[in-house]
Short mmCIF file of C-alpha atoms and ligand atoms in Angstrom, two decimals:
data_model
loop_
_atom_site.label_atom_id
_atom_site.label_comp_id
_atom_site.label_asym_id
_atom_site.label_seq_id
_atom_site.Cartn_x
_atom_site.Cartn_y
_atom_site.Cartn_z
CA MET A 136 -17.14 13.03 -4.95
CA ALA A 137 -19.89 15.51 -5.72
CA LEU A 138 -20.70 15.68 -2.04
CA MET A 139 -17.08 15.72 -1.01
CA LYS A 140 -16.67 19.00 0.78
CA ARG A 141 -15.05 21.42 -1.64
CA ARG A 142 -13.57 23.37 1.23
CA ASP A 143 -11.74 20.36 2.50
CA LEU A 144 -10.44 19.51 -0.89
CA LEU A 145 -9.08 22.95 -1.31
CA LYS A 146 -7.55 22.97 2.15
CA ALA A 147 -5.80 19.66 1.52
CA ALA A 148 -4.58 20.87 -1.87
CA ALA A 149 -3.25 24.12 -0.42
CA MET A 150 -1.43 22.28 2.37
CA ALA A 151 0.16 19.84 -0.05
CA LEU A 152 1.11 22.51 -2.52
CA GLY A 153 2.75 24.56 0.19
CA SER A 154 5.13 21.76 0.95
CA ILE A 155 6.00 20.59 -2.53
CA ARG A 156 8.87 22.98 -3.08
CA GLU A 157 10.99 21.94 -0.18
CA SER A 158 10.02 18.27 -0.45
CA ARG A 159 10.98 17.49 -4.04
CA ALA A 160 14.75 17.55 -3.75
CA ALA A 161 14.60 15.71 -0.39
CA ALA A 162 12.17 13.02 -1.61
CA ASP A 163 14.37 12.38 -4.61
CA THR A 164 17.22 11.31 -2.36
CA ASN A 165 14.88 9.34 -0.03
CA HIS A 166 15.33 11.67 2.85
CA GLN A 167 11.66 12.37 3.00
CA ILE A 168 8.51 10.34 2.49
CA ASN A 169 5.27 11.82 1.14
CA THR A 170 2.25 11.64 3.42
CA VAL A 171 -1.09 12.99 2.21
CA LEU A 172 -0.36 16.10 4.37
CA GLY A 173 3.14 16.61 3.08
CA PRO A 174 6.63 15.10 3.47
CA ILE A 175 8.06 13.75 6.70
CA PRO A 176 11.47 12.23 7.61
CA PRO A 177 11.30 8.38 7.36
CA SER A 178 12.21 8.21 11.01
CA ASP A 179 8.76 9.73 11.84
CA LEU A 180 6.87 6.83 10.21
CA GLY A 181 6.90 4.77 13.41
CA PRO A 182 4.65 1.72 13.82
CA THR A 183 3.17 1.28 10.36
CA LEU A 184 0.36 -0.74 8.75
CA ILE A 185 1.80 -1.28 5.25
CA HIS A 186 -1.35 -2.46 3.48
CA GLU A 187 -4.87 -1.24 4.43
CA HIS A 188 -7.83 0.46 2.75
CA VAL A 189 -9.98 3.39 3.85
CA LEU A 190 -12.47 2.58 1.00
CA VAL A 191 -12.80 0.41 -2.05
CA ASP A 192 -15.18 0.73 -5.00
CA ILE A 193 -15.19 -2.52 -7.04
CA VAL A 194 -17.61 -1.35 -9.75
CA GLY A 195 -14.78 -1.37 -12.36
CA ALA A 196 -12.75 1.21 -14.30
CA GLY A 197 -15.48 1.53 -16.93
CA ARG A 198 -18.18 2.57 -14.45
CA ILE A 199 -16.36 4.32 -11.62
CA ALA A 200 -17.32 7.99 -11.37
CA PRO A 201 -17.36 10.85 -8.96
CA GLY A 202 -20.37 11.04 -6.73
CA ARG A 203 -20.72 7.31 -6.06
CA TYR A 204 -20.26 8.03 -2.34
CA ASP A 205 -20.40 10.81 0.20
CA GLY A 206 -16.93 11.48 1.61
CA GLY A 207 -18.61 12.70 4.82
CA GLU A 208 -20.33 9.38 5.26
CA VAL A 209 -17.11 7.44 4.65
CA ALA A 210 -15.31 9.63 7.19
CA GLY A 211 -18.14 9.05 9.69
CA VAL A 212 -17.67 5.26 9.46
CA VAL A 213 -13.91 5.10 9.18
CA LEU A 214 -12.61 7.88 11.42
CA PRO A 215 -13.47 6.33 14.77
CA HIS A 216 -11.56 3.15 13.68
CA LEU A 217 -8.50 5.25 12.67
CA LYS A 218 -8.58 7.08 16.00
CA GLN A 219 -8.74 3.79 17.83
CA LEU A 220 -5.77 2.56 15.80
CA ARG A 221 -3.83 5.68 16.63
CA SER A 222 -4.58 5.23 20.32
CA LEU A 223 -2.94 1.78 20.22
CA GLY A 224 0.34 3.27 19.04
CA CYS A 225 0.09 2.96 15.31
CA ARG A 226 1.53 6.02 13.62
CA THR A 227 1.36 5.37 9.86
CA PHE A 228 -1.39 3.88 7.72
CA VAL A 229 -0.57 3.01 4.09
CA ASP A 230 -3.68 3.31 1.92
CA CYS A 231 -3.29 0.76 -0.90
CA THR A 232 -6.48 1.57 -2.80
CA PRO A 233 -5.28 2.38 -6.41
CA ALA A 234 -6.85 4.82 -8.83
CA TYR A 235 -9.98 3.40 -10.50
CA LEU A 236 -10.64 1.33 -7.31
CA GLY A 237 -11.55 4.25 -5.03
CA ARG A 238 -8.36 6.13 -4.40
CA ASP A 239 -9.33 9.46 -2.78
CA PRO A 240 -6.32 11.52 -1.70
CA ALA A 241 -8.47 14.49 -0.54
CA LEU A 242 -10.53 12.27 1.76
CA LEU A 243 -7.33 10.66 3.05
CA ALA A 244 -5.91 14.12 3.86
CA ARG A 245 -9.03 14.96 5.77
CA LEU A 246 -8.80 11.67 7.76
CA ALA A 247 -5.09 12.12 8.46
CA GLN A 248 -5.81 15.54 9.88
CA SER A 249 -8.63 14.27 12.09
CA SER A 250 -7.04 11.04 13.25
CA GLY A 251 -3.44 12.11 13.87
CA LEU A 252 -2.13 9.29 11.70
CA HIS A 253 0.32 9.70 8.87
CA ILE A 254 -1.57 8.37 5.79
CA LEU A 255 0.21 7.48 2.61
CA THR A 256 -1.35 7.10 -0.82
CA ASN A 257 -0.13 5.57 -4.06
CA THR A 258 0.14 5.87 -7.84
CA GLY A 259 -0.21 2.99 -10.36
CA PHE A 260 -2.92 0.79 -11.86
CA TYR A 261 -4.31 -2.50 -10.60
CA GLY A 262 -4.04 -5.10 -13.41
CA ALA A 263 -5.35 -8.17 -11.51
CA ALA A 264 -8.93 -9.42 -11.95
CA GLY A 265 -8.44 -9.65 -15.66
CA GLY A 266 -7.99 -5.87 -16.16
CA LYS A 267 -11.38 -4.84 -14.84
CA TYR A 268 -9.76 -1.98 -12.93
CA VAL A 269 -7.46 -0.80 -15.73
CA PRO A 270 -8.82 2.34 -17.46
CA GLU A 271 -9.32 1.89 -21.21
CA PHE A 272 -6.66 4.32 -22.30
CA ALA A 273 -4.01 2.19 -20.53
CA PHE A 274 -4.62 -0.65 -23.02
CA PHE A 275 -3.46 1.62 -25.79
CA ALA A 276 -0.72 3.33 -23.87
CA THR A 277 2.96 2.33 -23.72
CA ALA A 278 4.80 1.56 -20.47
CA GLU A 279 6.55 4.92 -21.04
CA ASP A 280 3.19 6.74 -21.26
CA LEU A 281 2.08 5.20 -17.97
CA ALA A 282 5.38 5.89 -16.28
CA ALA A 283 5.17 9.54 -17.37
CA ARG A 284 1.71 9.83 -15.82
CA TRP A 285 2.72 8.14 -12.54
CA THR A 286 5.96 10.14 -12.31
CA GLY A 287 3.91 13.27 -12.95
CA GLU A 288 1.76 12.42 -9.87
CA PHE A 289 4.88 12.11 -7.81
CA GLU A 290 6.31 15.36 -9.03
CA ALA A 291 3.24 17.61 -9.21
CA GLY A 292 0.75 15.73 -7.06
CA ILE A 293 -2.38 13.78 -7.90
CA PRO A 294 -4.76 16.03 -9.86
CA PRO A 295 -6.65 18.03 -8.71
CA THR A 296 -5.31 17.82 -5.17
CA GLY A 297 -1.58 18.27 -5.42
CA ILE A 298 -1.19 15.43 -2.94
CA ARG A 299 1.83 13.26 -3.69
CA PRO A 300 2.00 9.46 -3.55
CA ALA A 301 4.52 7.60 -1.39
CA LEU A 302 4.56 4.35 -3.31
CA ILE A 303 3.68 2.66 -6.56
CA LYS A 304 0.78 0.20 -6.17
CA ILE A 305 0.00 -2.18 -9.01
CA GLY A 306 -1.65 -5.58 -9.29
CA VAL A 307 -1.11 -8.61 -11.47
CA ASP A 308 -2.93 -11.97 -11.80
CA ALA A 309 -1.28 -15.37 -11.41
CA GLY A 310 1.65 -16.08 -13.76
CA PRO A 311 2.62 -16.15 -16.44
CA LEU A 312 2.18 -12.37 -16.82
CA SER A 313 -0.38 -11.07 -19.34
CA LYS A 314 0.73 -8.42 -21.78
CA MET A 315 -1.03 -5.75 -19.81
CA ASN A 316 0.47 -6.94 -16.52
CA GLY A 317 3.95 -6.99 -18.05
CA LYS A 318 3.33 -3.41 -19.20
CA LEU A 319 2.30 -2.30 -15.68
CA ILE A 320 5.50 -3.78 -14.29
CA SER A 321 7.66 -2.05 -16.83
CA ALA A 322 5.85 1.22 -16.13
CA ALA A 323 6.41 0.70 -12.38
CA ALA A 324 10.08 0.01 -13.05
CA LEU A 325 10.54 3.26 -15.01
CA THR A 326 8.59 5.21 -12.35
CA HIS A 327 10.70 3.72 -9.59
CA LEU A 328 13.96 4.59 -11.39
CA ARG A 329 12.79 8.26 -11.64
CA THR A 330 11.21 8.71 -8.26
CA GLY A 331 12.66 6.07 -5.87
CA MET A 332 9.17 5.03 -4.80
CA ALA A 333 8.82 1.38 -3.78
CA ILE A 334 6.65 -0.95 -5.91
CA ALA A 335 3.94 -2.81 -4.04
CA SER A 336 2.25 -5.35 -6.28
CA HIS A 337 -0.87 -7.38 -5.51
CA THR A 338 0.41 -10.63 -6.89
CA GLY A 339 -1.61 -13.68 -7.96
CA ASP A 340 0.93 -16.36 -7.14
CA GLY A 341 4.62 -17.23 -6.72
CA LEU A 342 5.09 -17.64 -10.47
CA ALA A 343 3.90 -14.11 -11.01
CA ALA A 344 6.16 -12.84 -8.19
CA MET A 345 9.27 -14.38 -9.82
CA ALA A 346 8.22 -13.12 -13.25
CA GLN A 347 7.90 -9.57 -11.85
CA LEU A 348 11.26 -9.75 -10.18
CA ASN A 349 12.88 -10.90 -13.42
CA LEU A 350 11.23 -8.16 -15.40
CA LEU A 351 12.25 -5.55 -12.83
CA LYS A 352 15.79 -6.84 -12.91
CA SER A 353 15.84 -6.46 -16.69
CA HIS A 354 15.10 -2.73 -16.09
CA GLY A 355 17.86 -2.44 -13.53
CA VAL A 356 15.52 -2.27 -10.55
CA SER A 357 16.69 -3.73 -7.25
CA PRO A 358 14.49 -6.49 -5.72
CA ALA A 359 14.62 -4.40 -2.50
CA ALA A 360 12.23 -1.96 -4.21
CA PHE A 361 9.61 -4.74 -4.67
CA ILE A 362 6.92 -5.68 -2.17
CA TRP A 363 5.18 -8.98 -2.94
CA VAL A 364 1.64 -8.10 -1.77
CA HIS A 365 -0.50 -11.08 -0.53
CA ALA A 366 2.44 -13.51 -0.41
CA GLN A 367 0.40 -15.62 1.99
CA ASP A 368 -1.80 -16.71 -0.94
CA GLU A 369 1.13 -18.77 -2.39
CA LYS A 370 0.99 -22.05 -0.57
CA ASP A 371 4.38 -23.24 -1.99
CA ARG A 372 6.54 -21.59 0.62
CA SER A 373 9.69 -22.17 -1.44
CA PHE A 374 8.66 -19.15 -3.54
CA HIS A 375 8.72 -16.91 -0.45
CA ARG A 376 12.25 -18.04 0.31
CA LYS A 377 13.39 -17.49 -3.28
CA ALA A 378 11.99 -14.01 -3.43
CA ALA A 379 13.33 -13.08 0.02
CA GLU A 380 16.75 -14.40 -0.79
CA ALA A 381 16.74 -12.27 -3.96
CA GLY A 382 16.08 -9.26 -1.67
CA ALA A 383 12.44 -8.68 -2.24
CA TRP A 384 9.86 -7.90 0.54
CA ILE A 385 7.35 -10.63 1.39
CA ALA A 386 4.04 -9.17 2.72
CA PHE A 387 1.81 -11.38 4.86
CA ASP A 388 -0.94 -8.81 4.84
CA GLY A 389 -4.13 -10.83 5.51
CA ILE A 390 -3.94 -10.82 9.25
CA SER A 391 -7.36 -11.18 10.98
CA SER A 392 -8.92 -13.15 13.81
CA GLU A 393 -9.41 -16.07 11.42
CA THR A 394 -5.73 -16.27 10.22
CA VAL A 395 -3.76 -15.91 13.44
CA ASP A 396 -2.35 -19.43 13.44
CA GLU A 397 -1.55 -19.39 9.73
CA ASN A 398 0.34 -16.08 10.04
CA ILE A 399 2.19 -17.01 13.12
CA GLY A 400 3.25 -20.16 11.33
CA LEU A 401 4.39 -18.22 8.29
CA ILE A 402 6.37 -15.73 10.34
CA ARG A 403 8.05 -18.40 12.47
CA GLU A 404 8.99 -20.28 9.33
CA THR A 405 10.72 -17.15 7.92
CA LYS A 406 12.63 -16.82 11.17
CA ARG A 407 13.74 -20.39 11.07
CA ALA A 408 14.79 -20.04 7.46
CA GLY A 409 16.64 -16.78 8.13
CA TYR A 410 14.63 -14.22 6.22
CA LEU A 411 12.39 -12.65 8.84
CA ARG A 412 14.06 -9.36 7.95
CA ARG A 413 12.38 -9.37 4.53
CA VAL A 414 8.87 -9.79 5.97
CA LEU A 415 6.11 -7.20 6.21
CA ILE A 416 2.78 -7.66 7.98
CA SER A 417 -0.63 -5.99 7.68
CA GLN A 418 -4.36 -6.70 7.62
CA ASP A 419 -5.73 -5.61 4.24
CA ALA A 420 -8.82 -4.32 6.01
CA VAL A 421 -11.39 -2.31 4.11
CA GLY A 422 -13.16 0.45 6.09
CA PHE A 423 -15.94 1.28 3.59
CA HIS A 424 -17.25 -0.66 0.61
CA VAL A 425 -18.81 1.75 -1.87
CA GLY A 426 -22.28 0.60 -2.96
CA GLU A 427 -23.09 -1.14 0.29
CA GLU A 428 -25.36 0.14 3.02
CA ARG A 429 -23.21 2.34 5.29
CA GLY A 430 -20.15 0.82 3.64
CA GLY A 431 -20.92 -2.71 4.63
CA TYR A 432 -18.92 -4.57 7.28
CA CYS A 433 -15.96 -2.71 8.67
CA PRO A 434 -13.54 -4.92 10.64
CA GLY A 435 -11.63 -1.90 11.99
CA TYR A 436 -7.83 -1.63 11.95
CA THR A 437 -6.81 -2.55 15.49
CA PHE A 438 -6.62 -6.35 15.53
CA LEU A 439 -2.88 -6.56 14.61
CA PHE A 440 -1.92 -4.32 17.55
CA SER A 441 -4.45 -5.42 20.05
CA ASP A 442 -4.40 -9.21 19.49
CA PHE A 443 -2.01 -10.43 16.96
CA LEU A 444 1.29 -8.88 18.17
CA PRO A 445 0.80 -10.16 21.75
CA GLN A 446 0.13 -13.65 20.40
CA LEU A 447 3.11 -13.42 18.07
CA ARG A 448 5.38 -12.54 21.03
CA LYS A 449 4.03 -15.48 22.99
CA SER A 450 4.99 -17.70 20.02
CA GLY A 451 8.65 -16.79 20.31
CA ILE A 452 9.06 -13.65 18.19
CA ASP A 453 10.85 -11.30 20.59
CA GLU A 454 10.36 -7.56 21.15
CA ALA A 455 13.19 -6.45 18.79
CA GLU A 456 11.83 -8.73 16.03
CA THR A 457 8.28 -7.44 16.52
CA SER A 458 9.57 -3.92 16.34
CA MET A 459 11.45 -4.75 13.15
CA LEU A 460 8.20 -6.17 11.61
CA ILE A 461 6.08 -3.04 12.26
CA VAL A 462 8.61 -0.20 12.41
CA GLU A 463 11.99 -0.75 10.75
CA SER A 464 10.93 -3.04 7.89
CA PRO A 465 8.07 -0.85 6.61
CA ARG A 466 10.42 2.13 6.72
CA ARG A 467 13.15 0.27 4.95
CA ALA A 468 10.68 -1.10 2.32
CA LEU A 469 9.30 2.38 1.58
CA THR A 470 12.75 3.99 1.32
CA GLN A 471 15.05 1.08 0.30
CA SER A 472 17.34 2.19 3.09
CA ASP A 473 19.03 0.29 5.95
ZN1 LIG B 119 -5.56 -4.75 -0.43
#
């Protein structure tokens, strides 16, 4: 971040700060959704990719530090792909990179401005991968401490930018839940109850998904506020059905040229079983890998719109259902509205 343009950072911060006053009351009642450039009505979200990444830095919470990449270089690599995505009709890009894994709200604000996309960012910690991405202080913190921190980001913005998150993004390994992962869920529950933000959780398997839903329920959180991220990784499809019937969101978010048949199969199965309306789709594409030459391989973000949706329609998912998958369901998941 040392090379991140200070001017851009300040501009983004000023823009976000200017809009905080009118946004808070509205966001609290779910009438507005926070983008990195300020709040918008949920009806403006439009076609949405619910789970993508501008950049990821997998060095670990103990070693991550400002200055490990040049924001200008990242923008140079990623911006053309975002513009291409916008030109295909996508309107909103949900950046699911959590803090300590490369979350960079100021850079996202700069890219939102240049691409014309709404970009959303998140609060929360990623507890999967054995805790490698959880900062040390979180091991000694209570769920309440973490919830206070995450709620603070929603209310006052992510320091030092003032940019406010639109969702809670956490991560847990396969079940049963570790002590740390249980703490993250409880913190997410408390944060949700105070802010209304949806909880998207990278989830190791179906057992962990059900354990999270149970824990959320014990806190009084509706399953409709929970997005099971990477649900496609659970091969026992009965878990999908169970979670969907409970009212949770099932995200098949690994769509790429290599997984077309698998994903069409998954989506058709949910239609047959009657819970297509609980499904979200995305690509989990990473634009820039910190530490790799020029960010390594960037698959771009257009495949879902350019190739997957046309093939999905041919498979028997009609226009209204396709629109539900990329417009209505993301909006409903982010706002828990009808
Ligand atoms: Zn991801």
